[in-house]
XYZ file of C-alpha atoms in Angstrom:
567
model
C -0.003 0.258 -0.100
C 1.591 3.393 -1.073
C 0.277 7.127 -0.534
C 1.476 9.870 -2.404
C 2.943 12.863 -1.329
C 4.772 14.108 -4.305
C 2.990 14.992 -7.456
C 5.542 14.781 -10.129
C 8.602 12.453 -9.775
C 11.400 13.359 -12.241
C 13.603 10.616 -12.835
C 17.072 11.289 -10.611
C 20.023 10.977 -12.473
C 23.389 12.933 -12.627
C 23.747 15.756 -14.830
C 26.549 14.404 -16.801
C 24.094 13.020 -19.431
C 23.148 16.475 -20.296
C 26.322 17.552 -21.761
C 29.417 15.416 -21.576
C 31.435 17.545 -19.008
C 33.081 17.231 -15.874
C 31.765 18.905 -12.863
C 33.243 22.262 -11.697
C 31.783 22.009 -8.416
C 34.175 22.429 -5.328
C 34.063 22.173 -1.565
C 34.551 25.021 0.260
C 38.333 26.031 -0.791
C 40.781 26.897 2.104
C 42.228 29.737 -0.281
C 42.048 33.393 -0.883
C 41.697 35.046 -4.499
C 44.448 37.316 -5.015
C 42.072 40.415 -6.321
C 42.383 44.168 -6.676
C 40.702 46.345 -4.499
C 37.561 48.100 -5.286
C 37.961 52.079 -5.755
C 36.167 53.862 -3.076
C 35.249 57.220 -4.241
C 33.582 58.377 -0.942
C 34.269 58.739 2.410
C 32.564 55.883 4.607
C 32.938 54.469 8.111
C 32.607 50.898 7.848
C 30.832 49.140 10.500
C 32.560 47.215 13.094
C 33.195 43.381 12.380
C 30.568 41.124 13.424
C 31.195 38.292 15.836
C 29.371 35.096 15.028
C 29.797 31.358 15.744
C 29.758 29.121 12.657
C 28.809 25.200 12.435
C 28.585 23.210 9.312
C 26.014 20.397 9.738
C 26.878 17.866 6.936
C 24.173 16.283 4.940
C 22.786 12.909 6.037
C 22.351 9.909 3.691
C 20.193 7.115 4.803
C 21.108 3.726 2.778
C 18.089 1.298 2.843
C 19.050 -1.394 0.052
C 19.253 0.436 -3.221
C 17.199 3.241 -1.868
C 19.199 6.445 -0.843
C 17.601 9.053 0.936
C 19.473 12.597 1.225
C 18.813 15.048 3.969
C 20.258 18.470 3.304
C 22.951 19.740 5.652
C 23.126 23.379 7.404
C 25.375 26.233 7.604
C 24.646 27.604 11.165
C 25.486 31.212 11.847
C 24.583 31.777 15.784
C 25.300 34.361 18.161
C 24.045 32.135 21.005
C 26.688 30.706 23.538
C 28.661 27.910 22.670
C 26.661 25.351 24.882
C 23.441 26.616 23.599
C 24.506 26.345 19.802
C 25.497 22.809 20.729
C 22.287 22.021 22.135
C 20.505 23.283 18.973
C 23.088 21.591 16.497
C 22.453 18.253 18.205
C 18.751 18.525 18.139
C 19.007 19.642 14.565
C 21.008 16.402 13.561
C 18.481 14.197 15.422
C 15.690 15.515 13.556
C 17.805 15.498 10.061
C 18.129 11.607 10.995
C 14.646 11.141 11.871
C 13.490 12.803 8.622
C 15.378 10.369 6.363
C 13.869 7.430 8.097
C 10.225 8.561 8.863
C 9.427 11.044 6.231
C 11.723 10.518 3.162
C 9.593 11.644 0.786
C 9.247 15.291 2.105
C 12.955 15.256 2.576
C 13.704 14.546 -0.859
C 11.742 17.499 -1.926
C 14.344 20.000 -0.169
C 17.378 21.139 -1.605
C 20.701 19.461 -1.752
C 22.697 22.598 -0.909
C 23.016 23.349 2.485
C 20.421 25.387 4.118
C 21.417 28.504 5.684
C 20.304 28.993 9.451
C 21.020 32.523 11.111
C 20.482 31.662 14.827
C 20.290 35.293 16.260
C 19.350 36.367 19.700
C 20.643 40.054 19.478
C 18.309 40.766 16.282
C 21.562 41.862 14.337
C 20.145 39.888 11.504
C 17.306 41.959 10.159
C 14.295 39.704 11.105
C 11.538 40.483 8.252
C 8.505 41.679 9.133
C 6.199 39.767 6.917
C 6.658 36.723 8.570
C 3.472 34.885 7.133
C 4.832 35.117 3.598
C 7.249 32.392 1.865
C 8.252 32.144 -1.370
C 8.153 28.777 -3.168
C 11.628 27.487 -3.765
C 12.724 25.417 -6.747
C 13.348 22.012 -5.596
C 16.405 20.057 -6.696
C 14.558 17.306 -8.593
C 16.231 16.935 -12.022
C 19.611 15.671 -10.845
C 21.052 14.018 -7.841
C 24.733 15.046 -6.590
C 27.228 11.874 -6.247
C 26.900 9.997 -2.938
C 30.496 9.117 -3.142
C 31.538 12.835 -3.065
C 33.787 14.241 -0.191
C 31.859 15.068 2.849
C 28.959 12.743 2.696
C 28.212 10.857 5.630
C 25.411 7.823 5.771
C 24.177 4.907 7.622
C 22.593 1.815 6.418
C 19.276 0.447 8.335
C 17.286 -2.424 7.636
C 14.220 -1.151 6.229
C 13.311 0.823 9.556
C 9.700 1.573 9.476
C 8.614 0.339 6.027
C 4.733 1.121 6.850
C 5.580 4.630 7.421
C 7.846 4.871 4.231
C 4.987 3.533 2.192
C 2.518 6.105 3.862
C 4.382 9.030 3.000
C 5.888 8.182 -0.137
C 2.625 7.640 -1.930
C -0.717 9.148 -1.329
C -2.138 7.815 -4.958
C 0.159 5.581 -6.782
C -1.251 6.848 -10.087
C 0.096 10.277 -9.234
C 3.102 11.731 -8.587
C 3.719 13.942 -5.185
C 7.260 13.647 -6.095
C 26.813 18.529 -2.362
C 27.635 17.924 0.715
C 27.138 15.400 3.341
C 28.345 12.872 6.043
C 27.865 9.273 6.034
C 26.541 7.389 9.196
C 28.636 4.282 9.471
C 27.558 0.794 9.914
C 24.516 -1.235 9.731
C 22.439 -0.192 12.556
C 20.104 -2.637 14.071
C 16.784 -1.058 14.998
C 13.114 -1.889 15.834
C 11.256 -0.963 12.946
C 7.699 0.555 13.050
C 5.682 -0.212 16.084
C 2.172 1.591 15.747
C 0.997 0.340 19.282
C 3.703 2.373 21.004
C 2.939 5.457 23.240
C 5.051 8.132 24.200
C 6.565 7.901 27.822
C 5.146 11.055 28.983
C 2.216 12.334 26.978
C 2.293 16.037 26.108
C 0.595 18.907 24.573
C 2.388 21.464 22.535
C 1.999 24.784 21.253
C 3.356 26.219 18.105
C 5.955 28.853 18.258
C 5.274 32.264 17.898
C 4.696 33.882 14.283
C 8.659 35.403 13.670
C 10.527 32.920 15.621
C 11.178 30.730 12.701
C 11.001 32.408 9.227
C 12.225 30.473 6.433
C 12.741 32.131 3.057
C 13.974 30.908 -0.439
C 14.853 32.459 -3.687
C 17.125 31.554 -6.665
C 18.025 27.841 -5.076
C 19.082 29.510 -1.874
C 17.273 28.585 1.367
C 17.818 30.618 4.433
C 16.240 30.214 7.869
C 16.203 33.355 10.302
C 15.593 32.514 13.863
C 14.758 35.019 16.770
C 16.360 33.161 19.656
C 15.636 36.058 21.568
C 12.507 36.002 24.576
C 10.179 38.629 24.698
C 9.837 40.444 27.918
C 7.810 38.379 30.697
C 8.161 35.165 28.649
C 10.230 32.189 29.466
C 13.288 31.652 27.312
C 12.470 29.338 24.180
C 14.613 26.053 24.518
C 17.047 25.190 21.507
C 15.154 21.834 21.131
C 11.887 23.862 20.716
C 13.465 25.914 18.156
C 15.047 23.178 16.107
C 11.595 21.302 15.929
C 10.136 24.428 14.383
C 12.711 24.548 11.906
C 12.152 20.955 10.906
C 8.478 21.801 10.813
C 8.798 24.757 8.456
C 11.442 22.845 6.231
C 8.868 19.992 6.078
C 6.003 22.309 4.891
C 8.182 24.300 2.507
C 9.427 20.909 0.942
C 5.936 19.798 0.169
C 4.800 23.546 -0.752
C 7.627 23.587 -3.457
C 6.443 20.555 -5.307
C 5.329 21.226 -8.911
C 1.722 20.277 -7.864
C 1.901 20.496 -4.268
C -0.552 18.569 -1.973
C -3.441 20.534 -0.264
C -2.886 23.179 2.539
C -4.487 21.269 5.202
C -2.233 18.112 4.370
C 0.960 20.256 4.231
C 0.214 21.926 7.694
C -1.193 18.591 9.398
C 2.129 16.934 8.487
C 4.257 19.870 9.337
C 2.458 19.727 12.685
C 3.167 15.741 13.018
C 7.007 16.625 12.085
C 7.087 19.555 14.852
C 5.545 17.298 17.610
C 7.662 14.135 16.537
C 10.050 13.187 19.500
C 13.633 12.837 19.219
C 16.477 11.468 21.456
C 19.675 9.679 21.661
C 17.732 6.567 22.218
C 14.271 7.013 20.377
C 12.667 8.715 17.494
C 8.911 9.066 17.608
C 6.765 10.346 14.875
C 3.342 11.815 15.567
C 3.164 10.933 19.115
C 1.449 13.940 20.646
C -2.234 14.713 22.156
C -4.525 16.478 20.313
C -7.207 17.671 22.754
C -10.087 19.656 21.705
C -11.639 19.364 25.274
C -13.427 22.864 26.192
C -12.879 24.215 22.529
C -15.033 24.348 19.294
C -13.736 21.742 16.905
C -13.321 23.433 13.454
C -15.192 22.475 10.644
C -13.308 19.857 8.981
C -15.146 20.654 5.219
C -13.839 24.194 5.843
C -10.195 23.195 6.441
C -10.201 20.952 3.339
C -11.364 23.940 1.231
C -9.063 26.517 2.711
C -6.283 27.793 0.406
C -4.837 30.187 2.606
C -3.497 30.389 6.377
C -5.113 27.883 8.813
C -5.663 28.894 12.408
C -3.675 26.920 15.213
C -7.098 24.721 16.018
C -7.499 24.275 12.217
C -3.701 22.948 11.902
C -4.127 20.801 14.785
C -7.561 19.415 13.525
C -5.548 18.674 9.821
C -2.801 16.998 11.679
C -5.484 14.864 13.964
C -7.001 13.846 10.793
C -4.088 12.926 9.353
C -2.647 10.844 12.087
C -6.151 9.016 12.590
C -5.940 7.962 9.161
C -2.443 6.705 9.528
C -2.765 5.116 12.879
C -6.083 5.332 14.130
C -8.793 2.469 14.435
C -6.307 -0.238 13.870
C -5.396 1.454 10.664
C -8.507 0.369 8.809
C -8.597 3.849 7.133
C -5.569 4.278 5.217
C -7.307 2.844 2.018
C -10.091 5.387 2.213
C -7.116 8.039 3.072
C -5.349 6.835 -0.175
C -8.750 6.935 -2.101
C -9.475 10.458 -0.878
C -6.170 12.135 -1.867
C -6.063 10.357 -5.372
C -9.580 11.808 -6.101
C -8.439 15.326 -4.580
C -6.030 15.658 -7.665
C -8.879 15.195 -9.902
C -12.127 16.715 -7.919
C -12.606 19.698 -5.831
C -13.135 18.805 -2.317
C -17.018 18.152 -1.169
C -19.042 16.657 1.546
C -20.382 14.287 -1.215
C -16.602 13.265 -2.179
C -15.688 12.932 1.691
C -18.705 10.820 2.129
C -18.043 8.363 -0.776
C -14.434 7.782 0.282
C -14.919 7.467 3.952
C -18.237 6.282 4.342
C -19.329 8.750 6.741
C -19.771 12.618 7.070
C -17.173 15.248 7.985
C -19.307 16.093 11.092
C -19.205 12.240 12.086
C -15.454 12.518 11.526
C -15.014 15.312 13.758
C -16.814 13.759 16.613
C -14.457 10.797 15.964
C -11.436 13.024 16.195
C -12.596 14.863 19.238
C -12.890 11.247 20.913
C -9.705 10.159 19.608
C -7.838 12.954 21.066
C -9.111 12.092 24.674
C -7.888 8.466 24.510
C -4.463 6.862 24.601
C -5.040 6.122 20.958
C -3.803 9.475 20.326
C -0.310 8.747 21.166
C -0.074 5.928 18.898
C 3.074 6.522 16.993
C 5.655 5.214 14.787
C 8.926 4.718 16.952
C 12.422 3.646 16.388
C 14.152 2.322 19.362
C 17.532 0.843 20.090
C 20.849 1.877 19.432
C 20.474 4.757 16.927
C 23.667 5.547 15.001
C 26.313 7.794 16.008
C 25.871 11.245 14.647
C 28.841 12.931 13.213
C 31.030 15.078 15.334
C 30.955 18.958 14.378
C 32.987 21.909 15.519
C 31.917 25.082 16.578
C 34.560 28.171 15.849
C 34.213 31.727 15.296
C 33.047 32.394 11.797
C 35.333 34.327 9.453
C 34.039 37.763 8.118
C 33.746 36.231 4.648
C 31.454 33.573 6.164
C 29.520 36.284 7.743
C 29.133 38.146 4.857
C 28.242 35.479 2.593
C 25.575 33.837 4.467
C 24.079 37.380 5.706
C 24.140 38.110 1.979
C 22.327 35.074 1.018
C 19.793 35.566 3.538
C 19.062 38.984 2.183
C 19.157 37.648 -1.236
C 16.177 35.119 -0.044
C 14.183 38.207 1.061
C 14.440 40.261 -2.302
C 17.039 42.776 -0.540
C 19.522 42.676 -3.269
C 20.956 46.112 -2.265
C 21.621 45.028 1.052
C 23.073 41.676 0.085
C 25.740 43.556 -2.405
C 26.442 46.133 0.388
C 27.245 43.593 2.923
C 29.702 41.756 0.490
C 31.213 44.823 -0.722
C 32.054 45.854 2.933
C 33.970 42.594 3.508
C 35.685 42.889 0.334
C 36.968 46.400 1.079
C 38.258 44.710 4.600
C 40.359 42.500 2.394
C 38.322 39.217 2.485
C 38.889 37.019 -0.241
C 37.261 33.358 0.364
C 36.218 31.946 -2.905
C 32.563 30.973 -2.089
C 32.116 34.673 -0.741
C 33.499 36.312 -3.710
C 31.029 33.781 -5.924
C 28.274 35.574 -4.519
C 29.634 38.844 -4.867
C 30.339 38.209 -8.422
C 26.601 36.848 -9.040
C 25.232 40.089 -7.517
C 27.837 42.417 -9.534
C 26.483 40.688 -12.896
C 23.102 41.001 -11.808
C 23.231 45.029 -11.132
C 25.128 45.383 -14.414
C 28.692 45.794 -13.049
C 29.806 43.578 -15.742
C 33.562 44.383 -15.418
C 33.594 43.815 -11.962
C 31.952 40.519 -12.374
C 34.554 39.506 -14.826
C 37.394 40.262 -12.759
C 35.919 38.200 -9.826
C 34.859 35.315 -12.372
C 38.258 35.411 -14.288
C 40.108 34.664 -10.678
C 37.834 32.156 -9.662
C 37.373 30.059 -12.646
C 41.364 29.803 -12.489
C 41.237 27.898 -9.309
C 41.373 23.963 -9.548
C 37.759 23.695 -8.269
C 35.898 26.847 -8.989
C 32.852 27.721 -6.562
C 29.611 26.093 -8.059
C 27.808 29.654 -8.330
C 30.555 31.025 -10.297
C 29.911 28.668 -13.019
C 26.665 30.363 -13.783
C 28.148 33.654 -13.696
C 30.550 33.074 -16.305
C 28.059 31.268 -18.443
C 26.127 34.667 -18.371
C 28.918 36.753 -19.091
C 30.001 34.542 -22.171
C 26.240 34.799 -23.267
C 26.304 38.662 -22.841
C 29.719 38.298 -24.933
C 28.082 36.190 -27.879
C 25.110 38.792 -27.961
C 27.225 41.801 -28.661
C 26.725 43.258 -32.014
C 23.844 40.731 -32.468
C 20.347 42.057 -33.967
C 17.156 41.459 -32.069
C 16.095 37.914 -32.615
C 19.296 36.924 -34.600
C 20.375 33.447 -33.740
C 23.527 32.317 -32.241
C 25.761 29.647 -33.610
C 26.311 26.167 -31.849
C 30.126 27.169 -31.510
C 28.567 30.276 -29.409
C 26.147 28.441 -27.095
C 28.113 25.116 -26.664
C 30.403 26.773 -23.769
C 27.601 28.602 -22.185
C 25.464 25.148 -22.050
C 28.661 23.319 -20.975
C 28.974 25.634 -18.046
C 25.345 25.584 -16.981
C 25.564 21.767 -17.402
C 28.413 22.022 -14.789
C 26.666 24.161 -12.680
C 23.543 21.605 -12.399
C 25.844 18.628 -11.717
C 27.557 20.726 -8.857
C 23.791 21.262 -7.416
C 22.842 24.516 -8.539
C 19.648 22.994 -9.967
C 16.867 25.881 -9.945
C 14.190 27.200 -12.112
C 16.272 30.312 -12.554
C 18.998 28.312 -14.069
C 16.712 26.130 -16.185
C 15.124 29.299 -17.431
C 18.413 30.925 -18.449
C 19.289 27.494 -19.994
C 16.104 27.486 -22.050
C 16.565 31.106 -23.026
C 20.120 30.174 -24.571
C 18.880 26.951 -26.320
C 15.839 29.086 -28.022
C 18.615 31.729 -28.913
C 20.303 28.795 -30.827
C 20.397 27.604 -34.294
C 18.718 24.447 -34.910
C 17.338 22.132 -32.642
C 19.190 21.060 -29.340
C 21.121 17.486 -28.769
C 18.877 14.636 -27.921
C 20.422 14.653 -24.245
C 19.974 18.033 -23.827
C 16.146 17.971 -24.957
C 15.654 14.842 -22.745
C 16.287 17.154 -19.765
C 14.553 20.325 -21.056
C 11.498 18.283 -21.117
C 11.991 17.044 -17.507
C 12.454 20.587 -16.516
C 9.268 21.616 -18.147
C 7.193 18.981 -16.152
C 9.094 20.212 -12.967
C 8.256 23.739 -13.748
C 4.952 23.680 -15.640
C 4.300 27.257 -15.265
C 7.236 28.842 -16.550
C 6.428 29.592 -20.519
C 10.456 29.870 -21.411
C 11.031 26.450 -20.308
C 7.955 25.094 -21.794
C 8.921 26.748 -25.297
C 12.374 25.443 -24.874
C 11.039 21.809 -24.052
C 8.794 21.924 -27.202
C 11.810 22.872 -29.666
C 13.621 20.357 -27.767
C 10.962 17.326 -28.153
C 12.198 17.261 -31.789
C 15.294 16.136 -30.939
C 14.539 13.164 -28.886
C-alpha cells in the first residue's frame, strides 16, 4: 500500500548525461583569491566586524538497500553561547536523521545545498516583518549529487519503518507527489515501526510564535532566520523547540515547493506531526502527541479542506489529527480510504459528497471521532524506532570568518529580495580584504545582476582559474559568455552552436554541482531558444523534465517544445 505525497517525480540522474562535461563544483576552498581593491570614491565609515559562531552540519544519507535518501545539511551562523549552539545543532542532527527514516519523501523535496540558518538572539540579523509569506523554492528534482562525494556521511538501516515509509511516499500511486554530506557508519539494528507504542510522557505542544522561525527561499538559496530572543515576561525558548520549529517549516516548505503540491491542510497537518515528533539519543517517535479539543470548538473539517490560505492553530491541529487518525487510528483501517481520498482530490474539488464516498461517513461524524480520539490513549499511537541509534557525526563550533558572515548574511538578504543590502554587506567584506572564493562567487553573482559587468568579469576570471571553482561562479561565467556572444547581434538573430555550446557546458557543470533551480533552467532555456537548430537529444531530454518540474514557466515550456523534436 502506498500513499502519494509528491506529485511529479522526475527521474533522478546525474547531469553528466546532459552534456558530457566534468563537474566544476568545489568544496569550500581554504584559499584566498588575489584580487585588486575596489576604488572607494566617497568617505565611508565601515561598521565594526560582527562576531558570530559558525557550524557546518553535513547532509545525512540513509541507505536502505538500493534506496538512498539525502537530507540536506546546514550552515549555521549563531550568536548564542557555544553551549546553547551545541544543543541546537545536536537536536537539528537528530531531526535530520529522523526525517531520512520517517518522512523521506518530504526530505527529498528539499534542496541538496546546505540550508542557511541564522540563529540570532540580538536581532542583528534583520528579521523580516512579513513573517507569514514564504516564497516557493525551486526543488532539486532533476539531478542528484554523487553520494560518493567528499563530505557525505550516511548509515544503513534494515528497512526501518516500512509502513511509515510507504504511507509517506505514495498518497495515490497513479499520481506523482513527487553537495555536501556525511555518511553515518555501519548497519544499525533498530526495531522498525511499532504502531502500538505510546510516548513515555504524553504531552501537549503549542506552536512557536510567528516570527520565531522564518524560512525564505529564492534562486536556489534557502535561509531560515531564527529569533532566539525572548520577549519580556516570557520564558526563554529552548533550543530543542526551536529546532523542532525549523524541521516543521522545512517539511511544509518541501511539500509546498513540489510542482503540484498537496493541499494546504495536508501540508500544515503533516508539518504539525513533524513538529511534535520526539527525537532523542535512544528513540525517534513520529506523531506521538496529543490533540485535545476538550473545552474548545472543533473547527469544521470541510472548511479546513477547502481553505487555500492560512489555517488557524486549531485548524492545523485538526488537520494533523485527521492525518494521524487515518495513518494510525482504528487499527489503521482508514488508510485505504485516505489513499482514495487523496487520489480523488487530485482530480476533483473537495466536497462533502466526495468525503462521504471515500470514508463512508460525513465530515461531522469524523469530527466527533477526532475529538474522541484526542481524549484517549489512541491519540498517542505512533511510529517509533528504539534501540541503538547511529552515532551522529561530530561537528565543530568556531568563530565565523568575516567572509562567512558576509556570505551567509548576503544569501539571507537575497532570499528576502533585498539585493542592495546583500551587495552592500559583500562589498564591505571585500573592502576589508576578505577573499574567500565562496564569498567572491556570491559577490560576482550580484555584480553581474546589477550590471557591473567588468567587476563580475574580474571576479569570475580569478575564480575560474582555481582548481575547483565555486559552483555558483559557473553560472556567472555562463552569463558573461552569453552577454559576449550577443554583442553586435540584432534582436532575434540566432547564435551558432559554437557560440552557445560553451554556455550550455558551464550550465551543465552547475547543474551537476547542485545549482539546480528554476532560474538556472529558465536561463538554460533562453540560450537554447536563441541557438540555431534543435538541441542535442540529451539536452532535449532534460529540458522536457524541467518543463514537467516547472510547468508554469513559459520559457522552459517553449524550449522543451523545441527540444522534443530532438528526442
